[in-house]
mmCIF file with all atom_site columns, C-alpha atoms in Angstrom:
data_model
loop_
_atom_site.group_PDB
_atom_site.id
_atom_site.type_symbol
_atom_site.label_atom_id
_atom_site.label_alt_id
_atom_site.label_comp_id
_atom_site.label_asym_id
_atom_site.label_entity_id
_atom_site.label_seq_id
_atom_site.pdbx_PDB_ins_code
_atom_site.Cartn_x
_atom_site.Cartn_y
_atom_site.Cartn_z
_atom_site.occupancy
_atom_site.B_iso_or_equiv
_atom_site.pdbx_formal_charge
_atom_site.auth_seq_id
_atom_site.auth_comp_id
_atom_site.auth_asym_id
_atom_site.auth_atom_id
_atom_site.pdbx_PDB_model_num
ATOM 1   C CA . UNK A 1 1   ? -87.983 -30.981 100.236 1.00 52.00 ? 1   UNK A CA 1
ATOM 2   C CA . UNK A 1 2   ? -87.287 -27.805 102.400 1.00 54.00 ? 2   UNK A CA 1
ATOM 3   C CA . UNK A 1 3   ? -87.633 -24.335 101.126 1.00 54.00 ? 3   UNK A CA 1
ATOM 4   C CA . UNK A 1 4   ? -84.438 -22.442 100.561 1.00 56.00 ? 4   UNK A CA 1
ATOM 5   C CA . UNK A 1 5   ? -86.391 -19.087 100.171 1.00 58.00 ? 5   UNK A CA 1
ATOM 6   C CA . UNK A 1 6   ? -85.216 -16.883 103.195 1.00 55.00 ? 6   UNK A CA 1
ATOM 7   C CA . UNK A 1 7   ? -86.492 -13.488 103.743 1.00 57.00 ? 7   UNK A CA 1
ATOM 8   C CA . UNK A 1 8   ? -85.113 -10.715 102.269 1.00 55.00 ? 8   UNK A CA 1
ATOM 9   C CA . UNK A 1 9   ? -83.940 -8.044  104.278 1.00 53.00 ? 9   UNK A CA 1
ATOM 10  C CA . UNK A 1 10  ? -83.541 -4.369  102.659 1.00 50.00 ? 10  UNK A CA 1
ATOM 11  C CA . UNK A 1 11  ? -80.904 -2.604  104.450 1.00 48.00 ? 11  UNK A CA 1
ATOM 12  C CA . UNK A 1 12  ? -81.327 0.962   105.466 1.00 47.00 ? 12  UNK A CA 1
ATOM 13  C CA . UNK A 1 13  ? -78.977 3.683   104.899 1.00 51.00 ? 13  UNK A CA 1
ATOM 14  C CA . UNK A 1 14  ? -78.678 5.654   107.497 1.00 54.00 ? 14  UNK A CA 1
ATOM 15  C CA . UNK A 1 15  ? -78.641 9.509   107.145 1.00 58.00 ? 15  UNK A CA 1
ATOM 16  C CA . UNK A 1 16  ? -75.348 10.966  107.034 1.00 71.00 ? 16  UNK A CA 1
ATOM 17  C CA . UNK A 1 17  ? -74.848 14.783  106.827 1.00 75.00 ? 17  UNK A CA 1
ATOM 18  C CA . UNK A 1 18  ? -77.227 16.757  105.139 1.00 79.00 ? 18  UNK A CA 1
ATOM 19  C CA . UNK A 1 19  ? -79.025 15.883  101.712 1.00 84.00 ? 19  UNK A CA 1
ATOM 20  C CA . UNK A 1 20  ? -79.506 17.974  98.265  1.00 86.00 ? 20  UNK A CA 1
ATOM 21  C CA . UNK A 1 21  ? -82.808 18.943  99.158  1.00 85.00 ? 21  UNK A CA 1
ATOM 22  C CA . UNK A 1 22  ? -82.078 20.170  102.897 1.00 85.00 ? 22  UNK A CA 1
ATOM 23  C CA . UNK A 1 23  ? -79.295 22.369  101.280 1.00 88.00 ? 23  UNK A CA 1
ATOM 24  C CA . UNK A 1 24  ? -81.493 23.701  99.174  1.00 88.00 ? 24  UNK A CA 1
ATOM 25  C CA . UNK A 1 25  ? -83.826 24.225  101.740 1.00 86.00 ? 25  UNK A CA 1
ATOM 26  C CA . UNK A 1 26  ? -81.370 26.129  104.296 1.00 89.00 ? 26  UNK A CA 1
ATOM 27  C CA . UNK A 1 27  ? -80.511 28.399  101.223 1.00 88.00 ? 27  UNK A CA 1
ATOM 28  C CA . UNK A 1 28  ? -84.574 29.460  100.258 1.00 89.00 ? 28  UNK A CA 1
ATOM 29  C CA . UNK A 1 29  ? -85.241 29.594  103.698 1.00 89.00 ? 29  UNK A CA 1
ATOM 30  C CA . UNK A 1 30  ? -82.562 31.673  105.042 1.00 90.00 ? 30  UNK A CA 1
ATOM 31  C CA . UNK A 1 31  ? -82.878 33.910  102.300 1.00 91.00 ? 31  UNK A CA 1
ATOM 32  C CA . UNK A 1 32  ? -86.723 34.043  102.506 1.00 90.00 ? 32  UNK A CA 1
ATOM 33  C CA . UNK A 1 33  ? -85.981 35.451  106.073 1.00 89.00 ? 33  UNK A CA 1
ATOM 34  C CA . UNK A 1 34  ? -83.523 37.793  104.671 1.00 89.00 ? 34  UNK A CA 1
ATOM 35  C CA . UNK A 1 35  ? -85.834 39.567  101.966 1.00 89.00 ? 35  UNK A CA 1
ATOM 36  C CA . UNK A 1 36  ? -88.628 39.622  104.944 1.00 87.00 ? 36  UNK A CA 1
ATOM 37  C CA . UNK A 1 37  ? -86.464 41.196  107.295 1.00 84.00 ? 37  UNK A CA 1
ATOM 38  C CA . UNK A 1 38  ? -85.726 44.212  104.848 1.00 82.00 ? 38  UNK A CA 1
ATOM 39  C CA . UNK A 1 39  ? -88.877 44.384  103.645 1.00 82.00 ? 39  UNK A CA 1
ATOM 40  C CA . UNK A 1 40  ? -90.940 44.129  107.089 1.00 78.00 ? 40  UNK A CA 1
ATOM 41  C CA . UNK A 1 41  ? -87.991 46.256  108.928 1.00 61.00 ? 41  UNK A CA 1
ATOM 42  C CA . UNK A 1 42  ? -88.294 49.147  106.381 1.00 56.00 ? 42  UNK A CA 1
ATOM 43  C CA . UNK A 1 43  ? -92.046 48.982  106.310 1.00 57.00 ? 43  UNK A CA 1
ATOM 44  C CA . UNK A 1 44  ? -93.258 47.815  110.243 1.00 58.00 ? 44  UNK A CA 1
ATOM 45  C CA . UNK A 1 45  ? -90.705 50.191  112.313 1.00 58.00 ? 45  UNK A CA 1
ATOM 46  C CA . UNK A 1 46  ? -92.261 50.130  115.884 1.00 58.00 ? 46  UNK A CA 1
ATOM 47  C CA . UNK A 1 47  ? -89.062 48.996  117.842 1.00 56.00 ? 47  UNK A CA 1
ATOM 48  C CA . UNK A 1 48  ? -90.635 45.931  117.777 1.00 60.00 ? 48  UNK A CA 1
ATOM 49  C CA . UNK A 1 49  ? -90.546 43.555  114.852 1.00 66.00 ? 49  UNK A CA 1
ATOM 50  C CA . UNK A 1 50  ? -89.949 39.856  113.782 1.00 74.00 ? 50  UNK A CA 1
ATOM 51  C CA . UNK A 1 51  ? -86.253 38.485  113.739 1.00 84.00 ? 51  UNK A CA 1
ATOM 52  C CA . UNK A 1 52  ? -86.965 36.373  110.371 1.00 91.00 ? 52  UNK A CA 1
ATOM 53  C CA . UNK A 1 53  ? -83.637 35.082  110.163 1.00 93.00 ? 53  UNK A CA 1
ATOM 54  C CA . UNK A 1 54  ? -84.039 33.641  113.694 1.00 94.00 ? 54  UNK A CA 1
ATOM 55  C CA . UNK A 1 55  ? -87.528 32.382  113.025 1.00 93.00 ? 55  UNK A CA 1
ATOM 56  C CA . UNK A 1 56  ? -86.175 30.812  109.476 1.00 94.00 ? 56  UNK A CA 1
ATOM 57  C CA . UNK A 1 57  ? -83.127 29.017  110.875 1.00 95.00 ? 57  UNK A CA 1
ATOM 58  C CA . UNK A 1 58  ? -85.722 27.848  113.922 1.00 94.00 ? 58  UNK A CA 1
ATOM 59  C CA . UNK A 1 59  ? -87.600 26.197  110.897 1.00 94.00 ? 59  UNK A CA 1
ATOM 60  C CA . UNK A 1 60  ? -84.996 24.912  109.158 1.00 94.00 ? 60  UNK A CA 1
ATOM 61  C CA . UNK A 1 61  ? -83.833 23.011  112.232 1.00 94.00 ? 61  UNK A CA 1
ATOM 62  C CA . UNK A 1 62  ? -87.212 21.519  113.061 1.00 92.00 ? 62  UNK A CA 1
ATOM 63  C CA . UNK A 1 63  ? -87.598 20.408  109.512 1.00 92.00 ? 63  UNK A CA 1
ATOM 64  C CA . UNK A 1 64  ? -84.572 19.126  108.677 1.00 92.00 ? 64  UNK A CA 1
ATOM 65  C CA . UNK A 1 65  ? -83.268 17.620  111.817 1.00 92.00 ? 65  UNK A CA 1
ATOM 66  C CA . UNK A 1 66  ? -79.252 18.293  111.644 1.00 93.00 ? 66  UNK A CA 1
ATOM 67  C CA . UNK A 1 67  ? -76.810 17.644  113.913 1.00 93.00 ? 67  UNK A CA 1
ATOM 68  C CA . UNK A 1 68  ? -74.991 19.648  116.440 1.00 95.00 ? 68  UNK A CA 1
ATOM 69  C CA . UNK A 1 69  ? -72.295 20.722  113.878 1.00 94.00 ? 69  UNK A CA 1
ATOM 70  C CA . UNK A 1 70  ? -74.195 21.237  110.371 1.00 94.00 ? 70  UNK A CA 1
ATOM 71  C CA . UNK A 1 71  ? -76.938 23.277  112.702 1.00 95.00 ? 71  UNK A CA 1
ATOM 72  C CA . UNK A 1 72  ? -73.452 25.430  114.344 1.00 96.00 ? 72  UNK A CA 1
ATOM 73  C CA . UNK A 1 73  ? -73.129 25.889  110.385 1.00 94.00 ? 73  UNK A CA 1
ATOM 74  C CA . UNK A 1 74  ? -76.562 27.355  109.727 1.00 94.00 ? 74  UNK A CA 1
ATOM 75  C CA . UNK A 1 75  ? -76.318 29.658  112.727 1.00 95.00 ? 75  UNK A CA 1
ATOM 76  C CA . UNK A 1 76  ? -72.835 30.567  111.218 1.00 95.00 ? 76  UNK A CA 1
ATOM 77  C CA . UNK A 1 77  ? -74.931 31.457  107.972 1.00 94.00 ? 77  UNK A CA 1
ATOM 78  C CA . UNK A 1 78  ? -77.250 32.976  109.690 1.00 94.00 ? 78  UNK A CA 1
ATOM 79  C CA . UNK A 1 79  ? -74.935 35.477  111.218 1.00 93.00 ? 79  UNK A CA 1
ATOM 80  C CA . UNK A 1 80  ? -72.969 36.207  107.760 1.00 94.00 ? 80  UNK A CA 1
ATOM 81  C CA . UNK A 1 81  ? -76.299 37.374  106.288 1.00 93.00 ? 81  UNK A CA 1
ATOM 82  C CA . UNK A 1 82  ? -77.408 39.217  109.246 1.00 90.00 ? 82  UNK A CA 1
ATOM 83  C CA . UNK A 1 83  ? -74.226 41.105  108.033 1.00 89.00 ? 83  UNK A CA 1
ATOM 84  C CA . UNK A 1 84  ? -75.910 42.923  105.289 1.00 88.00 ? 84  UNK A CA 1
ATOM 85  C CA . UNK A 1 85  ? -78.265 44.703  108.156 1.00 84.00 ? 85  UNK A CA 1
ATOM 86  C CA . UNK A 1 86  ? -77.689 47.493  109.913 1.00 79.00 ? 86  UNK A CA 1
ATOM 87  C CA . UNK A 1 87  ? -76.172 46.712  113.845 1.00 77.00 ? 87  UNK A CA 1
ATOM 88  C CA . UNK A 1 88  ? -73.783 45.857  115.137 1.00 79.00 ? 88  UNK A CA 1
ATOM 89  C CA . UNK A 1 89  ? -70.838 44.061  113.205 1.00 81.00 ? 89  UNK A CA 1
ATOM 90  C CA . UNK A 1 90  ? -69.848 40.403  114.025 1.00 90.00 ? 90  UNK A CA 1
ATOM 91  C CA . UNK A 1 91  ? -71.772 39.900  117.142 1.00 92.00 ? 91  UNK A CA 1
ATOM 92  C CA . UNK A 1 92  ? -74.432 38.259  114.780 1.00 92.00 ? 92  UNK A CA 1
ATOM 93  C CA . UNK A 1 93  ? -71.884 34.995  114.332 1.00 94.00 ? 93  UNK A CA 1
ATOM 94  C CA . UNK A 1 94  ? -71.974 34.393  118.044 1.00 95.00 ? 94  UNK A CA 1
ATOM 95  C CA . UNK A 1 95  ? -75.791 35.414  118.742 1.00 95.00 ? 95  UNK A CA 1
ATOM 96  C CA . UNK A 1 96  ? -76.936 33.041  115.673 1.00 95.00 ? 96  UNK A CA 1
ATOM 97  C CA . UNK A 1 97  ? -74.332 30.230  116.340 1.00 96.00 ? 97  UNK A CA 1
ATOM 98  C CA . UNK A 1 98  ? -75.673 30.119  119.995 1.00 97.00 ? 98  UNK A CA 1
ATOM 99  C CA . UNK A 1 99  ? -79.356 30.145  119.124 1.00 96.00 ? 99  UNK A CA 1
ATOM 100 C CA . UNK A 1 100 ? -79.046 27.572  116.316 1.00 96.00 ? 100 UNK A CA 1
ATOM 101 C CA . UNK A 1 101 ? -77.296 24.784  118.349 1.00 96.00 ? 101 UNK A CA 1
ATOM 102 C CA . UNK A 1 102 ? -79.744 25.614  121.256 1.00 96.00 ? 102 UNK A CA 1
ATOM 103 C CA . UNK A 1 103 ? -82.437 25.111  118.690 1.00 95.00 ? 103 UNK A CA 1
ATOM 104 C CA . UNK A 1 104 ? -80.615 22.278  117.676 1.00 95.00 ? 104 UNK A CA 1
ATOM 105 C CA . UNK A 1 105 ? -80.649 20.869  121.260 1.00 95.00 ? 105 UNK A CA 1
ATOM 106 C CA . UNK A 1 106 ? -84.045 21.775  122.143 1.00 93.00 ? 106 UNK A CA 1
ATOM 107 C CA . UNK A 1 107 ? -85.692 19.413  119.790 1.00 91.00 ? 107 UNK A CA 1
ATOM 108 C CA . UNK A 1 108 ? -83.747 16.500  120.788 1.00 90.00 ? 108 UNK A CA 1
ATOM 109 C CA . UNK A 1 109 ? -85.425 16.785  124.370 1.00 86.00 ? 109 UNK A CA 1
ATOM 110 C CA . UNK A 1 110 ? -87.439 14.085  124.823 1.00 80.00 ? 110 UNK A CA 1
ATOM 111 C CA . UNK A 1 111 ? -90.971 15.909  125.962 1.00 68.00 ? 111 UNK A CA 1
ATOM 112 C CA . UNK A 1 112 ? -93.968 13.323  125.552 1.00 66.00 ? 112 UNK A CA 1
ATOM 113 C CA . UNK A 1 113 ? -96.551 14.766  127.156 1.00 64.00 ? 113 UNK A CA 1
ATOM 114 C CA . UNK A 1 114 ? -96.111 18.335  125.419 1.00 62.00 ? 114 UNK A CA 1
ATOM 115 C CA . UNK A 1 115 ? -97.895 18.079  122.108 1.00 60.00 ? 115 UNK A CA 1
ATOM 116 C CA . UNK A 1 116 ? -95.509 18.691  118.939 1.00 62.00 ? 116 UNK A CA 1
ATOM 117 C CA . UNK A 1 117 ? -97.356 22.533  118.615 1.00 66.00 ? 117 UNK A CA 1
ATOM 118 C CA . UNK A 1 118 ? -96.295 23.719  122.089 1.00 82.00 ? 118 UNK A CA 1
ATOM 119 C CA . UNK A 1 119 ? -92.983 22.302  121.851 1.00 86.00 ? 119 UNK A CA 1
ATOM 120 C CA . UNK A 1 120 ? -92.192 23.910  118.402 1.00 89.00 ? 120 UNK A CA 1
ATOM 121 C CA . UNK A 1 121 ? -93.311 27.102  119.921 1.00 91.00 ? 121 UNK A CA 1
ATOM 122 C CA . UNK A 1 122 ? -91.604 26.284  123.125 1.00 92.00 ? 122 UNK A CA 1
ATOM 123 C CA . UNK A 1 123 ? -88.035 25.984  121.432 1.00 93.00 ? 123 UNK A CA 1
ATOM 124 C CA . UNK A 1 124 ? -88.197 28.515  119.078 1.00 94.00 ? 124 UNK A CA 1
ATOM 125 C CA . UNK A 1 125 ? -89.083 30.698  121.928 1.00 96.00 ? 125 UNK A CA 1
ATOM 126 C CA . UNK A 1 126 ? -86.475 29.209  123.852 1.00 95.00 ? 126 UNK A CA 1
ATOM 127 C CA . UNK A 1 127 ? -83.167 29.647  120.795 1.00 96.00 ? 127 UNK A CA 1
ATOM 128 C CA . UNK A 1 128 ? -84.953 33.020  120.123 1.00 96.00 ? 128 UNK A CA 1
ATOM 129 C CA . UNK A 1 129 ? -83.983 34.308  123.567 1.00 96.00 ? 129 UNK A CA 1
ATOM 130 C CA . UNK A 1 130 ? -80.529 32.672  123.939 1.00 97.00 ? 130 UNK A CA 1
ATOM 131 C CA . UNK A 1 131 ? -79.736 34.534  120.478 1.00 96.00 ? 131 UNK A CA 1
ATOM 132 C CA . UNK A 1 132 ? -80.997 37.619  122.098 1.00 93.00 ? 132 UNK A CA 1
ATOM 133 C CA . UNK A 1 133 ? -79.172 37.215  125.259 1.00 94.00 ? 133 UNK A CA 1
ATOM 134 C CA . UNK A 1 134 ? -76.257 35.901  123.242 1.00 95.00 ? 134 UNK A CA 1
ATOM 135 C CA . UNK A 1 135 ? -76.166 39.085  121.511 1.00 92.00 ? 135 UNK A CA 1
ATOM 136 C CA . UNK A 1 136 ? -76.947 41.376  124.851 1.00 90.00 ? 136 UNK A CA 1
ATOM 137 C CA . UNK A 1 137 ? -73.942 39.790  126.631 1.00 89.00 ? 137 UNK A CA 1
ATOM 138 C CA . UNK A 1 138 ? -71.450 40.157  123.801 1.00 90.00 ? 138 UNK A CA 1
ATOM 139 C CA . UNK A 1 139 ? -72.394 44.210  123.089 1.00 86.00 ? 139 UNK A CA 1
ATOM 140 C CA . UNK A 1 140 ? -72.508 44.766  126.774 1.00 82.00 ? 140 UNK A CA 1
ATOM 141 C CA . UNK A 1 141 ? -69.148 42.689  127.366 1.00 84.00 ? 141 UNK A CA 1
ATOM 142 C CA . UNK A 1 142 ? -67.153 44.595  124.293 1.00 83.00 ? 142 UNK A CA 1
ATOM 143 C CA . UNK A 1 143 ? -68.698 48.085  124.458 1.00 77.00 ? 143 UNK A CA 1
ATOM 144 C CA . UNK A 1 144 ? -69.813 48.820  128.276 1.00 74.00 ? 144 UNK A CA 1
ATOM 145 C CA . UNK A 1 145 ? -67.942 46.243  130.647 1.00 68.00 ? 145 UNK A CA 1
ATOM 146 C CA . UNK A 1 146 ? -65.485 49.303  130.821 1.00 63.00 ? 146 UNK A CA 1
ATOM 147 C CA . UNK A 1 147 ? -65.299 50.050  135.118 1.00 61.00 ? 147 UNK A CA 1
ATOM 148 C CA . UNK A 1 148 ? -66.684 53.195  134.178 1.00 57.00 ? 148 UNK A CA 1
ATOM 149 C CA . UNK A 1 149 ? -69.142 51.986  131.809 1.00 52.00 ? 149 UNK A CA 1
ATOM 150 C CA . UNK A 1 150 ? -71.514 50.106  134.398 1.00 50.00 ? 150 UNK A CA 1
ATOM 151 C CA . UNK A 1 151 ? -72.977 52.819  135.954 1.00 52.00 ? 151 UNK A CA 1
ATOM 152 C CA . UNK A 1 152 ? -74.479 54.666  132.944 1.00 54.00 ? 152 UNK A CA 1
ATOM 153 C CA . UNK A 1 153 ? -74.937 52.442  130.131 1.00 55.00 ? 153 UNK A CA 1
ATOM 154 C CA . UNK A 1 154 ? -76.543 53.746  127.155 1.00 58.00 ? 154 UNK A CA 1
ATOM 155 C CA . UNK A 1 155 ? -79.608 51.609  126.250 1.00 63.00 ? 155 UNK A CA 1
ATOM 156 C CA . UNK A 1 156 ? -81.300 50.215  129.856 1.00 70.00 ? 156 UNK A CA 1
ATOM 157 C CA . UNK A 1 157 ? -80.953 46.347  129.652 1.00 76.00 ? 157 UNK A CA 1
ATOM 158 C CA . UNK A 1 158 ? -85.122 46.331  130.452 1.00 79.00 ? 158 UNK A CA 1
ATOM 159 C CA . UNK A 1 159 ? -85.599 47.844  126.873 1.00 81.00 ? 159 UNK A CA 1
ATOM 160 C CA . UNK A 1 160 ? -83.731 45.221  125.793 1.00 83.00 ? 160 UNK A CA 1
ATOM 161 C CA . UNK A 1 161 ? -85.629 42.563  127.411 1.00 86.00 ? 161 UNK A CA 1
ATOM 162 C CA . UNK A 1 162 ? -88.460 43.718  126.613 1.00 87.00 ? 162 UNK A CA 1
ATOM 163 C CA . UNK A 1 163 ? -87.438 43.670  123.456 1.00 86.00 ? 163 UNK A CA 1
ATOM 164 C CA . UNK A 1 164 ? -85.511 40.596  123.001 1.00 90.00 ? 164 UNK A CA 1
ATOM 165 C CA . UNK A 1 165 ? -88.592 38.719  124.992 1.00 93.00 ? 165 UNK A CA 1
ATOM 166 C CA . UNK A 1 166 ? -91.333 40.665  122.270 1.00 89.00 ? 166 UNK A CA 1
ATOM 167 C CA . UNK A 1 167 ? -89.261 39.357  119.308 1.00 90.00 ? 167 UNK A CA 1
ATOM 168 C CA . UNK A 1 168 ? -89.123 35.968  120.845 1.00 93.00 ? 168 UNK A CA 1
ATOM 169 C CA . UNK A 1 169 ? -93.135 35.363  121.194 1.00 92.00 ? 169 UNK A CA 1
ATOM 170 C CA . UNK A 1 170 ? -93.608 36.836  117.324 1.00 90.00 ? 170 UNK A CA 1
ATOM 171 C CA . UNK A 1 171 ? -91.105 34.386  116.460 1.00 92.00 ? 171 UNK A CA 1
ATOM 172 C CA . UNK A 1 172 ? -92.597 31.722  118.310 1.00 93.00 ? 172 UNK A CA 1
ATOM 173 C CA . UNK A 1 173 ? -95.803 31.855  116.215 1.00 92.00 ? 173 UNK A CA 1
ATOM 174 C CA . UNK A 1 174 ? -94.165 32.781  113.054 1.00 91.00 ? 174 UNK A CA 1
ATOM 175 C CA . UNK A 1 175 ? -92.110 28.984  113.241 1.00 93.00 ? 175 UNK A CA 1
ATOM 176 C CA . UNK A 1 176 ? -95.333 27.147  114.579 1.00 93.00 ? 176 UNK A CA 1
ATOM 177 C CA . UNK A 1 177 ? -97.486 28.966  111.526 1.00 92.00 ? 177 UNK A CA 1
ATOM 178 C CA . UNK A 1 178 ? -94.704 28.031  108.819 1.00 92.00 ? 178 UNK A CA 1
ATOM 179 C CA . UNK A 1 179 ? -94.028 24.735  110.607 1.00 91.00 ? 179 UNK A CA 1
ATOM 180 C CA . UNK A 1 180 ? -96.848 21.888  110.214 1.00 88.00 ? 180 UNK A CA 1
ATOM 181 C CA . UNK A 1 181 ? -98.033 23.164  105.931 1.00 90.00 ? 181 UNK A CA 1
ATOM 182 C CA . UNK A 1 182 ? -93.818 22.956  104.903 1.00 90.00 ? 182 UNK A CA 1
ATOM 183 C CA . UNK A 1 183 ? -93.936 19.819  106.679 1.00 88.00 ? 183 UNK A CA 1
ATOM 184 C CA . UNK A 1 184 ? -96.996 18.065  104.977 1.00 87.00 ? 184 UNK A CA 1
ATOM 185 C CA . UNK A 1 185 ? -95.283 19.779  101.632 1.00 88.00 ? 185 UNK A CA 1
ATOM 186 C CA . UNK A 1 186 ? -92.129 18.528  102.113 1.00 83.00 ? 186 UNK A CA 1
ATOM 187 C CA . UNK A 1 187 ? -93.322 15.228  103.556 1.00 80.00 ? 187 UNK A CA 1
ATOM 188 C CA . UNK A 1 188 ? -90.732 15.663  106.554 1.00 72.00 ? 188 UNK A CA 1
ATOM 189 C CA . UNK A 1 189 ? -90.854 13.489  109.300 1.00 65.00 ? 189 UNK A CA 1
#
């Protein structure tokens, strides 16, 4: 007599789109960096400070894993709160949108040898400095690409490197602090 017992296979469900929990997630965490950036911004005003909306949609994006289009979202999110902050209007949308997807990116790069620490502080560095480039080229494109502008800009684009390059390395440590406790917590892969 032969067995008719087969094995039992339990299909998997692929992820598709974002769940409950990741939603809820983007929202704490993107707001998180909001209250921080008022609060640390009104009380740490050295010309050089954390970007906590960049470090918290770097986070989100580790943790969470989205694609190309729901992490275009978050930077899109990202931007609309930066709204509520002094600067300058709108170019947030871009700056954010760029940084998130190259976030978004990043992490997909296969890097073996590079232990999971350097890389997270490798592409947040990384998105943190396309944001801030992002936003350079946009404010220098719309307000100084004027043929008379060029010569005598306002702000000296080394200030702003210095600057954008300053915010990136905080940011970079802020991510890869934050990064490995949420992910035992929230048992991420």
């Amino acid at each position: 007599m032969e067995s008719t017992v087969g094995k039992r296979e339990v299909a998997r469900k692929e992820k598709k789109g974002l769940q409950i929990s990741d939603i809820l997630l983007i929202g704490i965490l993107l707001a998180a960096g909001a209250v921080l950036k008022f609060f640390v911004g009104t009380i740490i005003n050295i010309g050089m400070k954390p970007n906590f909306i960049i470090a918290m949609y770097c986070l989100i994006i580790l943790l969470v894993k989205p694609g190309i289009i729901e992490a275009a979202i978050i930077g899109i999110l990202a931007g609309a709160i930066c709204q509520f902050f002094p600067g300058q209007p709108y170019i947030n949308f871009v700056s954010e949108l760029a940084g998130a997807v190259a976030m978004c990116l990043l992490i997909r790069i296969p890097l073996e040898k590079i232990k999971l620490p350097l890389k997270t502080v490798a592409c947040t560095f990384l998105s943190t400095l396309v944001s801030g480039f992002s936003f350079i080229g946009v404010m220098y494109f719309l307000y100084y690409a004027r043929p008379n502008m060029l010569i005598a800009a306002p702000t000296p684009l080394a200030i702003f490197l210095a600057i954008i390059f300053g915010t990136a390395a905080i940011n970079a440590v802020i991510v890869q602090v934050l990064y490995i406790p949420l992910k035992l917590v929230l048992k991420k892969e």
